[in-house]
Amino acid sequence: MRDPAAFVDEALGRLRAEIPGRAIVAASGGIDSTVAAHLTVRAIGDRARPIFVDTGLLRAGELERVRRSFATAGLPLEVAEASEAFFRALEGVTDPEEKRRRIGTAFVRRFEAEAERFGTDRLVQGTIAPDWIESGGALRDTIKTHHNVGGVPKDSRLVLVEPLRDLYKDEVRAVARTLGIPAPDRQPFPGTGLAVRVNGPVTPERVRRARIANAIVEEEIERAATAGAIPHPWQYFAVLLPVRTVGVTGDNRVYGEAVSVRAVESVDAMTATALELPRALTRAIAERITRELSGEVVRVLYDVTDKPPATIEWE
Amino acid sequence: MRDPAAFVDEALGRLRAEIPGRAIVAASGGIDSTVAAHLTVRAIGDRARPIFVDTGLLRAGELERVRRSFATAGLPLEVAEASEAFFRALEGVTDPEEKRRRIGTAFVRRFEAEAERFGTDRLVQGTIAPDWIESGGALRDTIKTHHNVGGVPKDSRLVLVEPLRDLYKDEVRAVARTLGIPAPDRQPFPGTGLAVRVNGPVTPERVRRARIANAIVEEEIERAATAGAIPHPWQYFAVLLPVRTVGVTGDNRVYGEAVSVRAVESVDAMTATALELPRALTRAIAERITRELSGEVVRVLYDVTDKPPATIEWE
């Protein structure tokens, strides 16, 4: 990309050519899909409808944050409440790959329904070059991994439009600056949402626990980083583990689950180092999680594995 | 207890009175059962047969260590190979309480068979006061929790003989000194063995993993403690978790299990503090476990929970 402003002009032209009528835009709250939504609305006005799917797997405050950011930018945003469909799709599934497939299919089905309702077959999404390079180049057949789709089923009538498909992340950031879009204030979050932070069965109850634990980890780590006690990690989160382990409350033994905390430093996510956290911080996190999820989570673990041999996310 | 030597005299008299013929002695390798074995052999000579049950759930080197310590003391020891029976009893069981019950029953059945083979109904065991105080006083009906028995079944013909039942731990140690028994060189190990260190299903394969991980944790922590990098912890061990999580080896993603490492300081085991381990040590442990169990364990966690709210052991 030579020049962000020139890229914007070209992208607007291509979007107008590729979208004869209306289009829905898959909005996740991430920078890529936000830039794609900006461009599409700018190109075709109210013939574009950005849609944010509430999967029931969102972080605490996630929906409000995305609403606010779109409103601030003067962009329309439609929220599709879909948690029941996602939890139904995930019922009884524990295999991580199968989870991704089910979630991907649930996204496709919902976007198909939304497209039909809006009178179009065009779905704009913020795919960037690493997305399709990493997935082996079979991009035309897939929905951006941010929406975590293995592949669009053969029988789908959705036509993908991908204005950012040749850009790399730093180029997307340059375009965002040109468009006046502020950088997101939160760390990256997988499109599979809390489903990959809930090891084992994904139920509304277990997602609630992961959401609370995750919010505590984010708060405590951000507080420590702001105070200068630790560097601001590349990524940091909680994972709920499907174990049965014993704790004590008062004079009673209680069985509950465990939460694993992860905080890594990385330059490019290809390798990563588990951060050394001060004992006062891990103690504060353990204390809050076991108190705010009393009787549900009795044990907190800190992931000390670098990448490799472990990955950053658990699934 | 006024005086260890006087206690020994009285105990020998009582043992001779309570055991008209022969007796088997449940030997676990712990100090209590070792003292009980010493006393019994001294009281009734070769009418006593100490038996160590190899459950298939032992730590690395455990059997050799117990053999050696009995041989050094000039005591007889019979090893009952019982791993098949224990694994069969544990098949399909994940509930921690049910695991204990099954293990307890397997111990009772094996001791019954050994008693019959030896021509007796008397089982000597090293129950001490905290064992029956903690279990609510229903001692007469139970086998010492070191052998992890909920209760001897009503139909059992075993008659329990408990020469140490009124002693506390420090008194047992005083008696051991009087008898010239050296203090055990290893940390306490639950009679349920590695079964409580294998969260979820207990299979030979998963016990093998827990055994290897546990040996690594013991070695690395003892090395660090000897070097003065950390205090010698009260207890330290590894637990295998029934999770499916992703790691990378070379260019491949591989799914494996996770291991949780625990190291606590404590004065009396009623409360405990998770020790702060230097990052170099947790990294060395994580690196060795994921390498020596390559493709089987891809993630290592450090348990940062104090007691309360967690217990020392996982189950």
JSON list of C-alpha atoms in Angstrom, two decimals, chain B residues 15 25 35 49 88 117 144 166-167 219 225 253 274 276 280 297 303 313:
[
{"chain": "B", "resi": 15, "resn": "LEU", "atom": "CA", "xyz": [-0.23, -56.31, 71.22]},
{"chain": "B", "resi": 25, "resn": "VAL", "atom": "CA", "xyz": [0.37, -55.26, 59.36]},
{"chain": "B", "resi": 35, "resn": "VAL", "atom": "CA", "xyz": [6.35, -47.73, 63.93]},
{"chain": "B", "resi": 49, "resn": "ARG", "atom": "CA", "xyz": [3.63, -60.12, 58.49]},
{"chain": "B", "resi": 88, "resn": "ARG", "atom": "CA", "xyz": [-10.26, -52.01, 37.64]},
{"chain": "B", "resi": 117, "resn": "ARG", "atom": "CA", "xyz": [-3.73, -66.51, 53.28]},
{"chain": "B", "resi": 144, "resn": "LYS", "atom": "CA", "xyz": [-6.77, -45.66, 58.81]},
{"chain": "B", "resi": 166, "resn": "ASP", "atom": "CA", "xyz": [-3.93, -42.59, 71.45]},
{"chain": "B", "resi": 167, "resn": "LEU", "atom": "CA", "xyz": [-0.74, -40.90, 70.19]},
{"chain": "B", "resi": 219, "resn": "GLU", "atom": "CA", "xyz": [13.58, -33.03, 41.72]},
{"chain": "B", "resi": 225, "resn": "ALA", "atom": "CA", "xyz": [15.72, -25.68, 47.98]},
{"chain": "B", "resi": 253, "resn": "ARG", "atom": "CA", "xyz": [-0.53, -27.80, 16.59]},
{"chain": "B", "resi": 274, "resn": "ALA", "atom": "CA", "xyz": [1.31, -20.98, 48.03]},
{"chain": "B", "resi": 276, "resn": "GLU", "atom": "CA", "xyz": [6.45, -17.75, 45.48]},
{"chain": "B", "resi": 280, "resn": "ALA", "atom": "CA", "xyz": [13.54, -19.49, 36.35]},
{"chain": "B", "resi": 297, "resn": "VAL", "atom": "CA", "xyz": [1.29, -32.53, 28.29]},
{"chain": "B", "resi": 303, "resn": "ASP", "atom": "CA", "xyz": [-1.32, -23.13, 41.75]},
{"chain": "B", "resi": 313, "resn": "GLU", "atom": "CA", "xyz": [-4.31, -31.48, 47.79]}
]
